[in-house]
Short mmCIF file of C-alpha atoms in Angstrom, two decimals:
data_model
loop_
_atom_site.label_atom_id
_atom_site.label_comp_id
_atom_site.label_asym_id
_atom_site.label_seq_id
_atom_site.Cartn_x
_atom_site.Cartn_y
_atom_site.Cartn_z
CA UNK T 17 -0.01 0.00 0.00
CA UNK T 18 1.37 3.39 -0.96
CA UNK T 19 1.43 6.34 1.42
CA UNK T 20 1.75 10.06 1.04
CA UNK T 21 5.11 11.69 1.62
CA UNK T 22 6.51 15.19 1.63
CA UNK T 23 5.02 18.17 3.36
CA UNK T 24 1.42 19.12 4.00
CA UNK T 25 0.14 20.29 0.60
CA UNK T 26 -1.63 23.51 1.58
CA UNK T 27 -0.06 26.21 -0.51
CA UNK T 28 -3.21 26.12 -2.58
CA UNK T 29 -5.56 29.04 -2.15
CA UNK T 30 -9.16 27.90 -2.12
CA UNK T 31 -9.75 26.31 1.26
CA UNK T 32 -13.00 27.88 2.23
CA UNK T 33 -15.13 24.87 1.26
CA UNK T 34 -12.88 22.27 2.90
CA UNK T 35 -14.66 20.44 5.75
CA UNK T 36 -12.42 17.45 6.33
CA UNK T 37 -8.65 17.26 6.03
CA UNK T 38 -7.38 13.81 7.02
CA UNK T 39 -3.84 12.54 6.23
CA UNK T 40 -3.34 10.12 9.13
CA UNK T 41 -0.67 7.38 9.02
CA UNK T 42 1.40 8.59 6.11
CA UNK T 43 4.94 9.81 5.77
CA UNK T 44 4.13 13.53 5.89
CA UNK T 45 6.78 15.83 7.29
CA UNK T 46 7.26 19.55 7.61
CA UNK T 47 5.16 21.84 9.75
CA UNK T 48 1.46 22.61 9.99
CA UNK T 49 0.89 25.56 7.66
CA UNK T 50 -0.67 28.58 9.28
CA UNK T 51 -2.84 29.27 6.20
CA UNK T 52 -4.88 26.23 7.16
CA UNK T 53 -6.81 28.81 9.19
CA UNK T 54 -8.33 29.91 5.85
CA UNK T 55 -10.36 26.70 5.86
CA UNK T 56 -13.13 28.44 7.78
CA UNK T 57 -15.63 25.53 7.38
CA UNK T 58 -13.18 22.85 8.53
CA UNK T 59 -14.78 20.34 10.86
CA UNK T 60 -12.13 17.63 11.12
CA UNK T 61 -8.36 17.96 11.04
CA UNK T 62 -6.58 14.65 11.38
CA UNK T 63 -2.77 14.74 11.04
CA UNK T 64 -1.88 11.90 13.38
CA UNK T 65 0.90 9.34 12.92
CA UNK T 66 3.21 11.26 10.65
CA UNK T 67 6.48 13.10 11.00
CA UNK T 68 5.14 16.58 11.31
CA UNK T 69 7.35 18.91 13.34
CA UNK T 70 7.49 22.50 14.47
CA UNK T 71 4.86 24.46 16.36
CA UNK T 72 1.09 24.26 16.34
CA UNK T 73 0.10 27.51 14.57
CA UNK T 74 -1.94 29.74 16.87
CA UNK T 75 -3.97 30.71 13.78
CA UNK T 76 -5.80 27.32 14.09
CA UNK T 77 -7.86 29.05 16.79
CA UNK T 78 -9.65 30.82 13.93
CA UNK T 79 -11.26 27.51 12.91
CA UNK T 80 -14.49 28.20 14.82
CA UNK T 81 -16.27 25.16 13.35
CA UNK T 82 -13.56 22.59 14.21
CA UNK T 83 -14.88 19.58 16.07
CA UNK T 84 -11.94 17.15 15.84
CA UNK T 85 -8.22 17.93 15.92
CA UNK T 86 -5.88 14.89 15.96
CA UNK T 87 -2.11 15.36 15.68
CA UNK T 88 -0.85 12.57 17.91
CA UNK T 89 2.29 10.56 17.13
CA UNK T 90 4.27 13.38 15.45
CA UNK T 91 7.21 15.53 16.38
CA UNK T 92 5.42 18.71 17.37
CA UNK T 93 7.08 21.02 19.89
CA UNK T 94 6.42 24.24 21.66
CA UNK T 95 3.34 24.95 23.77
CA UNK T 96 -0.29 24.25 23.07
CA UNK T 97 -1.71 27.53 21.68
CA UNK T 98 -4.20 29.13 24.04
CA UNK T 99 -6.04 30.27 20.89
CA UNK T 100 -7.43 26.72 20.54
CA UNK T 101 -9.88 27.69 23.26
CA UNK T 102 -11.59 29.82 20.57
CA UNK T 103 -12.60 26.59 18.74
CA UNK T 104 -15.87 26.57 20.65
CA UNK T 105 -17.27 23.49 18.87
CA UNK T 106 -14.16 21.30 19.58
CA UNK T 107 -15.22 17.85 20.77
CA UNK T 108 -11.95 15.85 20.59
CA UNK T 109 -8.34 17.06 20.94
CA UNK T 110 -5.58 14.46 20.78
CA UNK T 111 -2.00 15.76 20.77
CA UNK T 112 -0.41 12.71 22.47
CA UNK T 113 3.07 11.38 21.76
CA UNK T 114 4.77 14.60 20.72
CA UNK T 115 7.31 16.91 22.40
CA UNK T 116 4.95 19.65 23.52
CA UNK T 117 6.03 21.84 26.42
CA UNK T 118 4.48 24.49 28.61
CA UNK T 119 1.30 24.23 30.58
CA UNK T 120 -2.22 23.24 29.53
CA UNK T 121 -4.09 26.43 28.55
CA UNK T 122 -6.89 26.87 31.16
CA UNK T 123 -9.23 28.03 28.36
CA UNK T 124 -9.40 24.51 26.95
CA UNK T 125 -11.46 23.56 29.98
CA UNK T 126 -14.00 26.25 29.10
CA UNK T 127 -14.93 24.39 25.95
CA UNK T 128 -18.47 23.14 26.62
CA UNK T 129 -18.45 20.48 23.84
CA UNK T 130 -15.01 18.99 24.61
CA UNK T 131 -15.49 15.29 25.36
CA UNK T 132 -11.98 13.94 24.80
CA UNK T 133 -8.69 15.62 25.81
CA UNK T 134 -5.65 13.42 25.27
CA UNK T 135 -2.10 14.80 25.78
CA UNK T 136 -0.26 11.56 26.75
CA UNK T 137 3.51 11.39 26.51
CA UNK T 138 4.63 14.94 25.99
CA UNK T 139 6.80 17.22 28.15
CA UNK T 140 3.89 19.31 29.50
CA UNK T 141 4.50 20.99 32.83
CA UNK T 142 2.67 23.41 35.06
CA UNK T 143 -0.33 22.51 37.20
CA UNK T 144 -3.92 21.41 36.55
CA UNK T 145 -6.00 24.61 36.65
CA UNK T 146 -9.20 24.83 38.70
CA UNK T 147 -10.99 25.64 35.45
CA UNK T 148 -10.85 21.84 34.85
CA UNK T 149 -14.24 21.66 36.57
CA UNK T 150 -15.91 23.83 33.93
CA UNK T 151 -15.52 21.24 31.14
CA UNK T 152 -18.78 19.56 31.95
CA UNK T 153 -18.93 17.44 28.76
CA UNK T 154 -15.49 15.83 29.35
CA UNK T 155 -15.69 12.01 29.11
CA UNK T 156 -12.03 11.07 28.63
CA UNK T 157 -9.05 12.91 30.16
CA UNK T 158 -5.65 11.41 29.56
CA UNK T 159 -2.55 13.40 30.65
CA UNK T 160 -0.23 10.54 31.53
CA UNK T 161 3.56 10.66 31.13
CA UNK T 162 4.21 14.38 31.37
CA UNK T 163 5.77 16.64 34.04
CA UNK T 164 2.58 18.12 35.52
CA UNK T 165 3.01 19.33 39.09
CA UNK T 166 0.82 20.56 41.91
CA UNK T 167 -2.30 18.95 43.29
CA UNK T 168 -5.43 17.41 41.80
CA UNK T 169 -7.95 20.25 41.92
CA UNK T 170 -11.06 19.58 43.92
CA UNK T 171 -13.06 21.02 41.04
CA UNK T 172 -12.46 17.72 39.21
CA UNK T 173 -15.51 16.47 41.09
CA UNK T 174 -17.72 18.53 38.80
CA UNK T 175 -16.92 16.31 35.80
CA UNK T 176 -20.11 14.25 36.08
CA UNK T 177 -19.63 12.56 32.67
CA UNK T 178 -15.97 11.63 33.08
CA UNK T 179 -15.37 7.89 32.64
CA UNK T 180 -11.61 7.69 31.98
CA UNK T 181 -9.07 9.60 34.10
CA UNK T 182 -5.38 9.06 33.43
CA UNK T 183 -2.95 11.27 35.43
CA UNK T 184 -0.20 8.67 35.68
CA UNK T 185 3.57 9.32 35.49
CA UNK T 186 3.56 12.96 36.36
CA UNK T 187 4.77 14.87 39.41
CA UNK T 188 1.44 15.45 41.08
CA UNK T 189 1.56 15.94 44.87
CA UNK T 190 -0.80 16.47 47.80
CA UNK T 191 -3.85 14.42 48.55
CA UNK T 192 -6.61 13.03 46.33
CA UNK T 193 -9.59 15.34 46.92
CA UNK T 194 -12.68 13.66 48.29
CA UNK T 195 -14.61 15.46 45.58
CA UNK T 196 -13.37 12.82 43.12
CA UNK T 197 -16.27 10.76 44.35
CA UNK T 198 -18.53 13.15 42.45
CA UNK T 199 -17.23 11.68 39.18
CA UNK T 200 -19.75 8.94 39.42
CA UNK T 201 -19.39 7.76 35.82
CA UNK T 202 -15.70 6.93 36.17
CA UNK T 203 -14.69 3.43 35.00
CA UNK T 204 -10.90 3.88 35.15
CA UNK T 205 -8.66 5.92 37.44
CA UNK T 206 -4.90 5.80 36.98
CA UNK T 207 -2.92 7.95 39.43
CA UNK T 208 0.23 5.75 39.38
CA UNK T 209 3.78 7.07 39.40
CA UNK T 210 3.27 10.39 41.11
CA UNK T 211 4.13 11.71 44.58
CA UNK T 212 0.60 11.79 45.93
CA UNK T 213 0.22 11.28 49.67
CA UNK T 214 -2.33 11.07 52.46
CA UNK T 215 -5.21 8.69 52.69
CA UNK T 216 -7.14 7.19 49.79
CA UNK T 217 -10.53 8.91 50.06
CA UNK T 218 -13.57 6.90 51.17
CA UNK T 219 -15.52 8.79 48.50
CA UNK T 220 -14.06 6.47 45.87
CA UNK T 221 -16.72 4.00 46.93
CA UNK T 222 -19.32 6.32 45.36
CA UNK T 223 -17.89 5.58 41.92
CA UNK T 224 -20.01 2.44 41.66
CA UNK T 225 -19.04 1.54 38.06
CA UNK T 226 -15.28 1.78 38.64
CA UNK T 227 -13.42 -1.07 36.92
CA UNK T 228 -9.74 -0.05 37.32
CA UNK T 229 -8.09 1.80 40.18
CA UNK T 230 -4.32 2.14 39.95
CA UNK T 231 -2.70 4.27 42.65
CA UNK T 232 0.63 2.48 42.72
CA UNK T 233 4.04 4.11 43.06
CA UNK T 234 2.97 7.04 45.25
CA UNK T 235 3.27 7.95 48.93
CA UNK T 236 -0.22 7.05 50.17
CA UNK T 237 -0.46 6.12 53.81
CA UNK T 238 -3.12 5.05 56.31
CA UNK T 239 -5.44 2.13 55.87
CA UNK T 240 -6.97 0.74 52.70
CA UNK T 241 -10.58 2.01 52.85
CA UNK T 242 -12.90 -0.90 53.61
CA UNK T 243 -15.52 1.03 51.60
CA UNK T 244 -13.78 -0.11 48.40
CA UNK T 245 -15.62 -3.37 49.00
CA UNK T 246 -18.73 -1.66 47.58
CA UNK T 247 -17.14 -1.50 44.13
CA UNK T 248 -18.82 -4.52 42.59
CA UNK T 249 -17.55 -3.76 39.07
CA UNK T 250 -13.87 -3.39 40.12
CA UNK T 251 -11.67 -5.83 38.21
CA UNK T 252 -8.22 -4.35 38.86
CA UNK T 253 -7.08 -2.82 42.16
CA UNK T 254 -3.38 -1.82 42.16
CA UNK T 255 -2.06 -0.10 45.31
CA UNK T 256 1.53 -1.33 45.27
CA UNK T 257 4.58 0.73 46.21
CA UNK T 258 3.00 3.01 48.81
CA UNK T 259 3.09 3.26 52.61
CA UNK T 260 -0.32 1.82 53.32
CA UNK T 261 -0.65 0.23 56.75
CA UNK T 262 -3.11 -1.64 58.91
CA UNK T 263 -5.01 -4.79 57.98
CA UNK T 264 -6.16 -5.85 54.50
CA UNK T 265 -9.92 -5.09 54.66
CA UNK T 266 -11.98 -8.25 54.63
CA UNK T 267 -14.56 -6.21 52.70
CA UNK T 268 -12.39 -6.55 49.59
CA UNK T 269 -13.81 -10.03 49.38
CA UNK T 270 -17.07 -8.42 48.26
CA UNK T 271 -15.38 -7.16 45.06
CA UNK T 272 -16.78 -10.13 43.14
CA UNK T 273 -15.46 -8.96 39.73
CA UNK T 274 -11.86 -8.55 40.87
CA UNK T 275 -9.39 -10.21 38.50
CA UNK T 276 -6.19 -8.56 39.76
CA UNK T 277 -5.32 -7.45 43.28
CA UNK T 278 -1.89 -6.00 43.91
CA UNK T 279 -1.18 -4.64 47.41
CA UNK T 280 2.57 -5.39 47.34
CA UNK T 281 5.35 -3.21 48.81
CA UNK T 282 3.39 -1.49 51.56
CA UNK T 283 3.36 -1.79 55.36
CA UNK T 284 0.33 -3.98 55.74
CA UNK T 285 0.05 -6.17 58.86
CA UNK T 286 -2.21 -8.86 60.21
CA UNK T 287 -3.35 -11.95 58.41
CA UNK T 288 -4.62 -12.66 54.86
CA UNK T 289 -8.39 -12.25 55.11
CA UNK T 290 -10.16 -15.53 54.37
CA UNK T 291 -12.71 -13.45 52.40
CA UNK T 292 -10.20 -13.05 49.57
CA UNK T 293 -10.78 -16.71 48.82
CA UNK T 294 -14.33 -15.87 47.88
CA UNK T 295 -13.33 -13.77 44.86
CA UNK T 296 -14.03 -16.35 42.16
CA UNK T 297 -13.07 -13.97 39.37
CA UNK T 298 -9.51 -13.58 40.67
CA UNK T 299 -7.55 -14.99 37.77
CA UNK T 300 -4.76 -12.66 36.73
CA UNK T 301 -2.76 -12.10 39.94
CA UNK T 302 -2.89 -11.81 43.71
CA UNK T 303 0.24 -9.99 44.92
CA UNK T 304 0.60 -9.35 48.65
CA UNK T 305 4.42 -9.45 48.67
CA UNK T 306 6.74 -7.17 50.62
CA UNK T 307 4.49 -6.40 53.58
CA UNK T 308 4.39 -7.48 57.22
CA UNK T 309 1.63 -10.06 56.94
CA UNK T 310 1.51 -12.79 59.59
CA UNK T 311 -0.37 -16.03 60.31
CA UNK T 312 -1.23 -18.93 58.01
CA UNK T 313 -2.64 -19.02 54.50
CA UNK T 314 -6.41 -19.29 55.01
CA UNK T 315 -7.84 -22.61 53.78
CA UNK T 316 -10.42 -20.59 51.76
CA UNK T 317 -7.62 -19.59 49.39
CA UNK T 318 -7.82 -23.06 47.86
CA UNK T 319 -10.97 -21.85 46.02
CA UNK T 320 -8.94 -19.54 43.79
CA UNK T 321 -8.64 -22.15 41.12
CA UNK T 322 -8.50 -19.64 38.22
CA UNK T 323 -5.50 -17.74 39.64
CA UNK T 324 -2.40 -17.47 37.40
CA UNK T 325 0.05 -15.55 39.62
CA UNK T 326 0.34 -15.70 43.42
CA UNK T 327 3.07 -13.75 45.22
CA UNK T 328 3.18 -13.90 49.01
CA UNK T 329 6.94 -13.39 49.27
CA UNK T 330 8.71 -11.21 51.83
CA UNK T 331 6.20 -11.42 54.65
CA UNK T 332 6.08 -13.24 58.01
CA UNK T 333 3.56 -15.86 57.04
CA UNK T 334 3.69 -19.30 58.66
CA UNK T 335 1.96 -22.64 58.78
CA UNK T 336 1.70 -25.09 55.91
CA UNK T 337 1.07 -24.78 52.18
CA UNK T 338 -1.96 -27.11 51.95
CA UNK T 339 -4.33 -24.33 50.81
CA UNK T 340 -2.28 -23.94 47.63
CA UNK T 341 -2.57 -27.56 46.56
CA UNK T 342 -5.68 -27.01 44.45
CA UNK T 343 -4.50 -23.95 42.54
CA UNK T 344 -4.12 -25.78 39.26
CA UNK T 345 -3.86 -22.72 37.00
CA UNK T 346 -0.84 -21.14 38.68
CA UNK T 347 1.95 -20.26 36.34
CA UNK T 348 3.90 -18.34 38.95
CA UNK T 349 4.13 -18.97 42.67
CA UNK T 350 6.43 -17.03 44.97
CA UNK T 351 6.28 -17.68 48.73
CA UNK T 352 9.96 -16.98 49.46
CA UNK T 353 11.12 -15.15 52.57
CA UNK T 354 8.43 -16.29 54.95
CA UNK T 355 8.27 -18.73 57.86
CA UNK T 356 6.39 -21.60 56.26
CA UNK T 357 6.92 -25.08 57.60
CA UNK T 358 7.94 -27.77 55.09
CA UNK T 359 6.56 -31.22 55.83
#
């Protein structure tokens, strides 16, 4: 299959009737021409997966009818023009996988039609502005793998339609605001690889449709909220590499859809709750390693016959290994550095 090559062919004059300009997945290089702003009726601009470099022209803010702007997987640099906030009909903006710098223009969060904002894997810095709460139509917000600092604004709780929140691999600090429980449509929350601290808010239990919660590689402390047991749709709970303490809540056994549970590398104490053995869906992994867990393996764990990976290493567990005898699907078992008795 042939592909286009060369630069974006817009030295031509008559652009006023152009409504869609889509050159995705070709070998196009050069920069985005500023005279693209002459395409006053343009609805869709899709430049993704090319080798386009240079700056995003601020003149694109003149495209008042623009609904979709995709330029991900290119070599764009410089800051996101604040003039894009003048594209009042914009519904989807994806500038991921570039080399963009500077902060996110607060005006983008004033766009009342914006449903998807994806800026993954750039070099964006600055903080998340409180204006984030004004973008009431936002469904998908992905800002992972940047250098965003500061806290998560409490105004995020106003995003009632949000179902996908990715703030991973940034430099966010402070606590997770309890207002996040107001995002009741959330299905996925990824806060991993930041420097967030404090307690995980109980209000997460209000997000009844939550399927994935990843808060690993942070500085969270305190106990794991027992209220997470209300999340009947949760299938991945990843809280590893924090400073969580106290007992593992037995209420987690109520998370009947859970396929992966990773609580490793914390400061958890007490025994393994027998209720974990009731999670029939648990098939990907159960990782409780590198904690301070004590006592025997509950006999109820023998019911986890779908489980592929079990890691109980680096604890203070004791007793025998009889409960593991029926785990026929295990492909990885690590029980090293404990006090088990071999008979």
